[in-house]
PDB file of C-alpha atoms in Angstrom:
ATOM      1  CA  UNK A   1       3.316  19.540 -18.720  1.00  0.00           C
ATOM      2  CA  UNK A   2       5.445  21.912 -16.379  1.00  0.00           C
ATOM      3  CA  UNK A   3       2.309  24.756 -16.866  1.00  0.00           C
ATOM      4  CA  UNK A   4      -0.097  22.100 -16.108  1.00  0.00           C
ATOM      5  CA  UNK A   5       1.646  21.341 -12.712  1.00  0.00           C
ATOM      6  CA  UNK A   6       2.730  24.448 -11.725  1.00  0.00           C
ATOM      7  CA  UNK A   7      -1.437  25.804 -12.207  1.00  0.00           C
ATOM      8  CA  UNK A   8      -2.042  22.156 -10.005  1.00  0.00           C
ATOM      9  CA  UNK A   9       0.314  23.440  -7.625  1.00  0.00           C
ATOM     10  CA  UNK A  10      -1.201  27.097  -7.005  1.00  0.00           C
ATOM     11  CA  UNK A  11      -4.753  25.327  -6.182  1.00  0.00           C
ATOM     12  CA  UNK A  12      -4.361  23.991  -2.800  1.00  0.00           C
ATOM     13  CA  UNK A  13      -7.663  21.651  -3.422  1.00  0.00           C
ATOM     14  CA  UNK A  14      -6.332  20.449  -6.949  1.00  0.00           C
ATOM     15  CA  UNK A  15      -3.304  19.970  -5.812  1.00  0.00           C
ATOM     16  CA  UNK A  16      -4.663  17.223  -2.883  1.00  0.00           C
ATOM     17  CA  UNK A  17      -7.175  16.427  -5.195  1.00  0.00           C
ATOM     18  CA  UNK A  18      -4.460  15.311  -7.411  1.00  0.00           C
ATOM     19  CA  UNK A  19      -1.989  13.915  -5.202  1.00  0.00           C
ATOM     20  CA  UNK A  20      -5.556  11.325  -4.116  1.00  0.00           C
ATOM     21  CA  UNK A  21      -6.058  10.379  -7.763  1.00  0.00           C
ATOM     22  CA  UNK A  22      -2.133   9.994  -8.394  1.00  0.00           C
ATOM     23  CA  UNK A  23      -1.993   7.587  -5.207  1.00  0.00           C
ATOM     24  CA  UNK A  24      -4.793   5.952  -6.515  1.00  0.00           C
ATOM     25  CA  UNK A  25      -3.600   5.231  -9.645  1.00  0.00           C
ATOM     26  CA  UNK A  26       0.061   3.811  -8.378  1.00  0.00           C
ATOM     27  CA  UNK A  27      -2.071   1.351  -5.986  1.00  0.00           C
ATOM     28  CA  UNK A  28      -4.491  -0.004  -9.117  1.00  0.00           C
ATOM     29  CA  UNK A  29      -1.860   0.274 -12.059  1.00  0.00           C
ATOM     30  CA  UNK A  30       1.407  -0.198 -10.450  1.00  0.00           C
ATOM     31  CA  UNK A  31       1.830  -0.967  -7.381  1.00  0.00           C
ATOM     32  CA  UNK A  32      -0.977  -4.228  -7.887  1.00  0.00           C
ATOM     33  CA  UNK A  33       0.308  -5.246 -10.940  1.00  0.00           C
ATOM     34  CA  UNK A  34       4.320  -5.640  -9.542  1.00  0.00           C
ATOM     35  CA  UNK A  35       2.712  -7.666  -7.004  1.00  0.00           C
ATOM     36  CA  UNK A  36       1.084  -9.698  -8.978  1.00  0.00           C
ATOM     37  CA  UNK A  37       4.327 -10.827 -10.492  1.00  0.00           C
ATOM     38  CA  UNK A  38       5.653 -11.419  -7.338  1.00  0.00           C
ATOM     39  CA  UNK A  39       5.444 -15.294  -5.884  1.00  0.00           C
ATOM     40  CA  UNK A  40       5.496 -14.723  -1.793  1.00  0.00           C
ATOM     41  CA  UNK A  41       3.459 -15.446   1.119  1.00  0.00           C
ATOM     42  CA  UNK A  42       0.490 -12.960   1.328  1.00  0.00           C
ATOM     43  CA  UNK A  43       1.838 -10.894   4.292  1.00  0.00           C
ATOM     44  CA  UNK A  44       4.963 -10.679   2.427  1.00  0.00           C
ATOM     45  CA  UNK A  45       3.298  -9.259  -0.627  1.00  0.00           C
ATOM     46  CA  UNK A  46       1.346  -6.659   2.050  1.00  0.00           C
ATOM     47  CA  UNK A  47       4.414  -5.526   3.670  1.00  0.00           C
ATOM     48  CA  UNK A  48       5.625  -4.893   0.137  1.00  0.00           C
ATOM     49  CA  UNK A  49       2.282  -3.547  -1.014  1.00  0.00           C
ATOM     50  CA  UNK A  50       2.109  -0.710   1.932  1.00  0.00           C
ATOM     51  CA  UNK A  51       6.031   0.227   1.548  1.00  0.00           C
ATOM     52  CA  UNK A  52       5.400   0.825  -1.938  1.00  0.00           C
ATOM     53  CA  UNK A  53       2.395   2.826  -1.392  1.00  0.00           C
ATOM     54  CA  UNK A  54       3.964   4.877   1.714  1.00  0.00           C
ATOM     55  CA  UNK A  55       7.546   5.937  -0.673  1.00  0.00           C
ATOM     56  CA  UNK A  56       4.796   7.086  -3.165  1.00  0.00           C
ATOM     57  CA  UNK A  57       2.103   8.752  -0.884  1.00  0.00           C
ATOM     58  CA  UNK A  58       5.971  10.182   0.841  1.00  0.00           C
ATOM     59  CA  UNK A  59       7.060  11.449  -2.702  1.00  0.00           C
ATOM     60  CA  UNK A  60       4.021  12.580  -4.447  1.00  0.00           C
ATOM     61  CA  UNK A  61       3.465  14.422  -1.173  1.00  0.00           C
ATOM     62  CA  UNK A  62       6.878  16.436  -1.285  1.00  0.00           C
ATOM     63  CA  UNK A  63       6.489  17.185  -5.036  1.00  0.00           C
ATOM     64  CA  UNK A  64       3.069  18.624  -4.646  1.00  0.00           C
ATOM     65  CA  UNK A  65       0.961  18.901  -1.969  1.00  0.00           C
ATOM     66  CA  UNK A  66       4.346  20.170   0.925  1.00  0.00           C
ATOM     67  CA  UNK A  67       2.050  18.888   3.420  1.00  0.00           C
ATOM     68  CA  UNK A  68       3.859  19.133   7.062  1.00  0.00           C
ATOM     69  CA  UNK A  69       3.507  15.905   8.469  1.00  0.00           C
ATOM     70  CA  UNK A  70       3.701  15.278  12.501  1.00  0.00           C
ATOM     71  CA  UNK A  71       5.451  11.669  13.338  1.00  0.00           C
ATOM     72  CA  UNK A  72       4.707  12.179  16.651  1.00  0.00           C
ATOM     73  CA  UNK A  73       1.345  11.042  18.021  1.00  0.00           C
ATOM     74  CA  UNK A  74       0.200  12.224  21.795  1.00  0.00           C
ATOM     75  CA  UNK A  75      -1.081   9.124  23.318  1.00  0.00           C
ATOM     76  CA  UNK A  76      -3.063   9.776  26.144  1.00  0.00           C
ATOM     77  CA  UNK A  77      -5.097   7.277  28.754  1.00  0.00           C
ATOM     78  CA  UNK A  78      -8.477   7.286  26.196  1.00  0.00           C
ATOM     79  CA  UNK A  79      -6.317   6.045  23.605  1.00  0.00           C
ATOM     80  CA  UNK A  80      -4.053   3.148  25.565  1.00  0.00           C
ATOM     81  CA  UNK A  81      -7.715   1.858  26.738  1.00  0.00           C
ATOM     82  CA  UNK A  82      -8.874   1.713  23.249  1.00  0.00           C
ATOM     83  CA  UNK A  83      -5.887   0.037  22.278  1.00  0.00           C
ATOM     84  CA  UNK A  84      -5.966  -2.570  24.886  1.00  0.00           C
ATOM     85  CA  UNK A  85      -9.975  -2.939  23.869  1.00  0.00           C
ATOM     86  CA  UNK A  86      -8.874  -3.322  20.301  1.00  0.00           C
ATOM     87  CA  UNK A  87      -6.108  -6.067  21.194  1.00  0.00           C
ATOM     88  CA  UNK A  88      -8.078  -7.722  23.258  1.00  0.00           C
ATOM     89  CA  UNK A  89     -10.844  -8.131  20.415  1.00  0.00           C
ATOM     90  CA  UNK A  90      -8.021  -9.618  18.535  1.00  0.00           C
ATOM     91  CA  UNK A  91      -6.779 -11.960  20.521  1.00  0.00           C
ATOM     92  CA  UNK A  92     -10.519 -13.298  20.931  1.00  0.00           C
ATOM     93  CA  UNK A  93     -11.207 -13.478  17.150  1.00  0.00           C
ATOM     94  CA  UNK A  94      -8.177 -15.494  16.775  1.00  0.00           C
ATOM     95  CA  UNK A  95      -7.749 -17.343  19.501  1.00  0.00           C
ATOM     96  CA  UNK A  96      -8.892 -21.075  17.935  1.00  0.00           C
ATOM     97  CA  UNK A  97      -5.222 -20.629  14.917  1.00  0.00           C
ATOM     98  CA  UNK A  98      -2.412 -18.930  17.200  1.00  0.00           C
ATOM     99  CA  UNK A  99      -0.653 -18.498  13.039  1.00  0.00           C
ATOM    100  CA  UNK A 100      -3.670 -15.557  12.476  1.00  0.00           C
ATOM    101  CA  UNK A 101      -3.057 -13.757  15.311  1.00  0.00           C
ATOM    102  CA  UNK A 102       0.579 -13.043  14.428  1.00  0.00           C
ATOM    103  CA  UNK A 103      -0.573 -12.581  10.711  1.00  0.00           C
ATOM    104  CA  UNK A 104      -3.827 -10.343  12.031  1.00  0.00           C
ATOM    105  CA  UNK A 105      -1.180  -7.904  13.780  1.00  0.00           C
ATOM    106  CA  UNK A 106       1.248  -7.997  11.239  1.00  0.00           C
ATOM    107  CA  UNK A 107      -1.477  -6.462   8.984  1.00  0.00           C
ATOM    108  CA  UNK A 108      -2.784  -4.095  11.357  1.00  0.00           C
ATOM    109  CA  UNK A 109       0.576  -2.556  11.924  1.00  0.00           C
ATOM    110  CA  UNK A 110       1.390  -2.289   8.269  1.00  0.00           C
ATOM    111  CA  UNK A 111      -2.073  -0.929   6.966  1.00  0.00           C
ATOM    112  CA  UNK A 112      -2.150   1.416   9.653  1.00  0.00           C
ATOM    113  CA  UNK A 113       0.783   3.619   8.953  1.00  0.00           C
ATOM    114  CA  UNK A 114       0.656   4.091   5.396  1.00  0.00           C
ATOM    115  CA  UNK A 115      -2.964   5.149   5.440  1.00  0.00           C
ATOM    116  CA  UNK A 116      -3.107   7.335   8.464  1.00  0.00           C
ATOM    117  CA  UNK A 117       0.304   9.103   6.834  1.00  0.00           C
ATOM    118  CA  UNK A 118      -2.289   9.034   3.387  1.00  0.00           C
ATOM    119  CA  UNK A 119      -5.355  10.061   4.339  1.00  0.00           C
ATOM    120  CA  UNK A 120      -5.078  11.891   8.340  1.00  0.00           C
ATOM    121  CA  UNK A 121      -1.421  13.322   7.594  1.00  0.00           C
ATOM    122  CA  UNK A 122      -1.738  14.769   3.744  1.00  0.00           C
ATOM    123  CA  UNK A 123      -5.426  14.959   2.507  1.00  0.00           C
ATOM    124  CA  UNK A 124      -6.845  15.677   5.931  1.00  0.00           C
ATOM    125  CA  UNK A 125      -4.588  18.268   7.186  1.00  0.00           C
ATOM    126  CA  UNK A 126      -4.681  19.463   3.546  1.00  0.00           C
ATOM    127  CA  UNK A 127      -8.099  19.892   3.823  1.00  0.00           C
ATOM    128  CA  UNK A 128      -8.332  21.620   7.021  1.00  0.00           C
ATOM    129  CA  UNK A 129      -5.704  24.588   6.175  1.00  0.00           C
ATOM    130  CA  UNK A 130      -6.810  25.281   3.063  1.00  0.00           C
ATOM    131  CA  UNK A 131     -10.554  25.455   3.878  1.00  0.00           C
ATOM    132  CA  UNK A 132     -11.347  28.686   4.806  1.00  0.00           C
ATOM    133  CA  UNK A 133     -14.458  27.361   7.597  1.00  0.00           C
ATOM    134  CA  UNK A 134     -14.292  28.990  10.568  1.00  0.00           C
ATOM    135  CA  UNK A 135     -16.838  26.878  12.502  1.00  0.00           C
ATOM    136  CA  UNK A 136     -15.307  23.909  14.297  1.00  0.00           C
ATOM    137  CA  UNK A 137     -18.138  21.451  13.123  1.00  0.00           C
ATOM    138  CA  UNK A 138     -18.381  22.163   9.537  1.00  0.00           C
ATOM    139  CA  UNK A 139     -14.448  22.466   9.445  1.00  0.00           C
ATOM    140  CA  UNK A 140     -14.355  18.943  10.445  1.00  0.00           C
ATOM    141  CA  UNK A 141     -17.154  17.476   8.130  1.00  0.00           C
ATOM    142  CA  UNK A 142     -16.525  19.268   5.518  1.00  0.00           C
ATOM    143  CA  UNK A 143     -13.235  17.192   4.387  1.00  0.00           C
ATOM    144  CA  UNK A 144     -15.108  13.851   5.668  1.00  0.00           C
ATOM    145  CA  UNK A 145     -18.002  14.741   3.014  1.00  0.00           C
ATOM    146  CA  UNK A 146     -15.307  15.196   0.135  1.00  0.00           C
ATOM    147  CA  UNK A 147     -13.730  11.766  -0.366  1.00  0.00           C
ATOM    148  CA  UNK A 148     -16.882   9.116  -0.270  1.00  0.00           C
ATOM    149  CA  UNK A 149     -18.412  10.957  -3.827  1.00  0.00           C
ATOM    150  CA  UNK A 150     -14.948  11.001  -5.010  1.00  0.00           C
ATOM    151  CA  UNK A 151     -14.144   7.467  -4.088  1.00  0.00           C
ATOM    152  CA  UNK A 152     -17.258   5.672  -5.355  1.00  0.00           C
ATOM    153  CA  UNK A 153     -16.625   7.677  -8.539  1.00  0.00           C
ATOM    154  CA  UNK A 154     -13.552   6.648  -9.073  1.00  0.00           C
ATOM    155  CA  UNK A 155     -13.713   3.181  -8.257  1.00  0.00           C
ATOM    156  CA  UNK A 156     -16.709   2.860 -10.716  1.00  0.00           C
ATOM    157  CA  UNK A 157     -14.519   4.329 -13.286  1.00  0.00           C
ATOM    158  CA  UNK A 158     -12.077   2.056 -12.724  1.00  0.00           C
ATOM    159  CA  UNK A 159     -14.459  -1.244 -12.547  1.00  0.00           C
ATOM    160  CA  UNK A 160     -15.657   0.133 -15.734  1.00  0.00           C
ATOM    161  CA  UNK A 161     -12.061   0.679 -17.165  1.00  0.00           C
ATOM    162  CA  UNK A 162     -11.251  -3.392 -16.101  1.00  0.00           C
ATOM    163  CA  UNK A 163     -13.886  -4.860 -17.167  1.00  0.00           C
ATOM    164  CA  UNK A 164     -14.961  -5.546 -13.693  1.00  0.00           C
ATOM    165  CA  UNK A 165     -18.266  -5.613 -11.657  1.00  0.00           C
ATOM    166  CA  UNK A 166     -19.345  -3.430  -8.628  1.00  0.00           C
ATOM    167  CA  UNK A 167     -19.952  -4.942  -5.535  1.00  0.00           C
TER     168      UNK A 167
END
């Protein structure tokens, strides 16, 4: 087992490959299932849900992939704009039940952070050092084109696996 990870850990794309498929399989076969036992309002059982998955997607990413993440974001006028936009898109979709709106942003804080620390921090930045593309616009699509195949493999697989349907 230690060969096995230590030849993961030399590959810089099996080794984010990996850490994607290990995340993946905490969310369906652990992380879902201890929720499931769990008897809570749904935005309690997100807020658990995301923790869970950032201390793993934290973890897994120290133990193999040593991805340096940046906790600071840059936040310029483009993006305050786009925030306000987005709020204000909110607020209008929930206006009617004052209880969703509080819920809606709730969510939106939660499933932001654990994904964009996912997905942007590790695999993304990942992908972009260890691809050797020296053009700007194939260094940039290049990672984008990687996870959809992988992703609608896998989830296939893993209807398949449970028993389950596709959409």
């Amino acid at each position: 087992m230690r060969l096995l990870v230590s030849k993961i850990k030399q590959h810089s794309i099996a080794s984010i490959i990996t850490f994607w498929l290990l995340m993946f399989v905490f969310d369906e076969f652990i992380s879902s299932p201890l929720i499931g036992l769990i008897k809570a309002p749904d935005i309690v059982l997100d807020v658990i849900f995301k923790t869970l998955e950032l201390t793993a997607g934290i973890l897994f990413n120290h133990w193999l992939t040593r991805q340096p993440i940046h906790w600071r974001a840059a936040i310029g006028k483009n993006s305050i704009i786009m925030l306000a936009i987005m709020a204000a898109i909110m607020v209008g979709a929930t206006v009617s039940k004052l209880n969703n709106l509080a819920d809606a942003t709730i969510v939106a804080v939660i499933a932001a952070g654990p994904e964009e620390f996912l997905f942007r921090g590790v695999i993304f930045a990942s992908l972009l050092a260890n691809l050797k593309i020296q053009a700007l616009p194939h260094r940039v699509w290049a990672p984008l084109s990687c996870p959809a195949p992988c992703s609608v493999c896998t989830t296939s697989a893993i209807s398949l696996i449970k028993g389950c349907t596709l959409p």
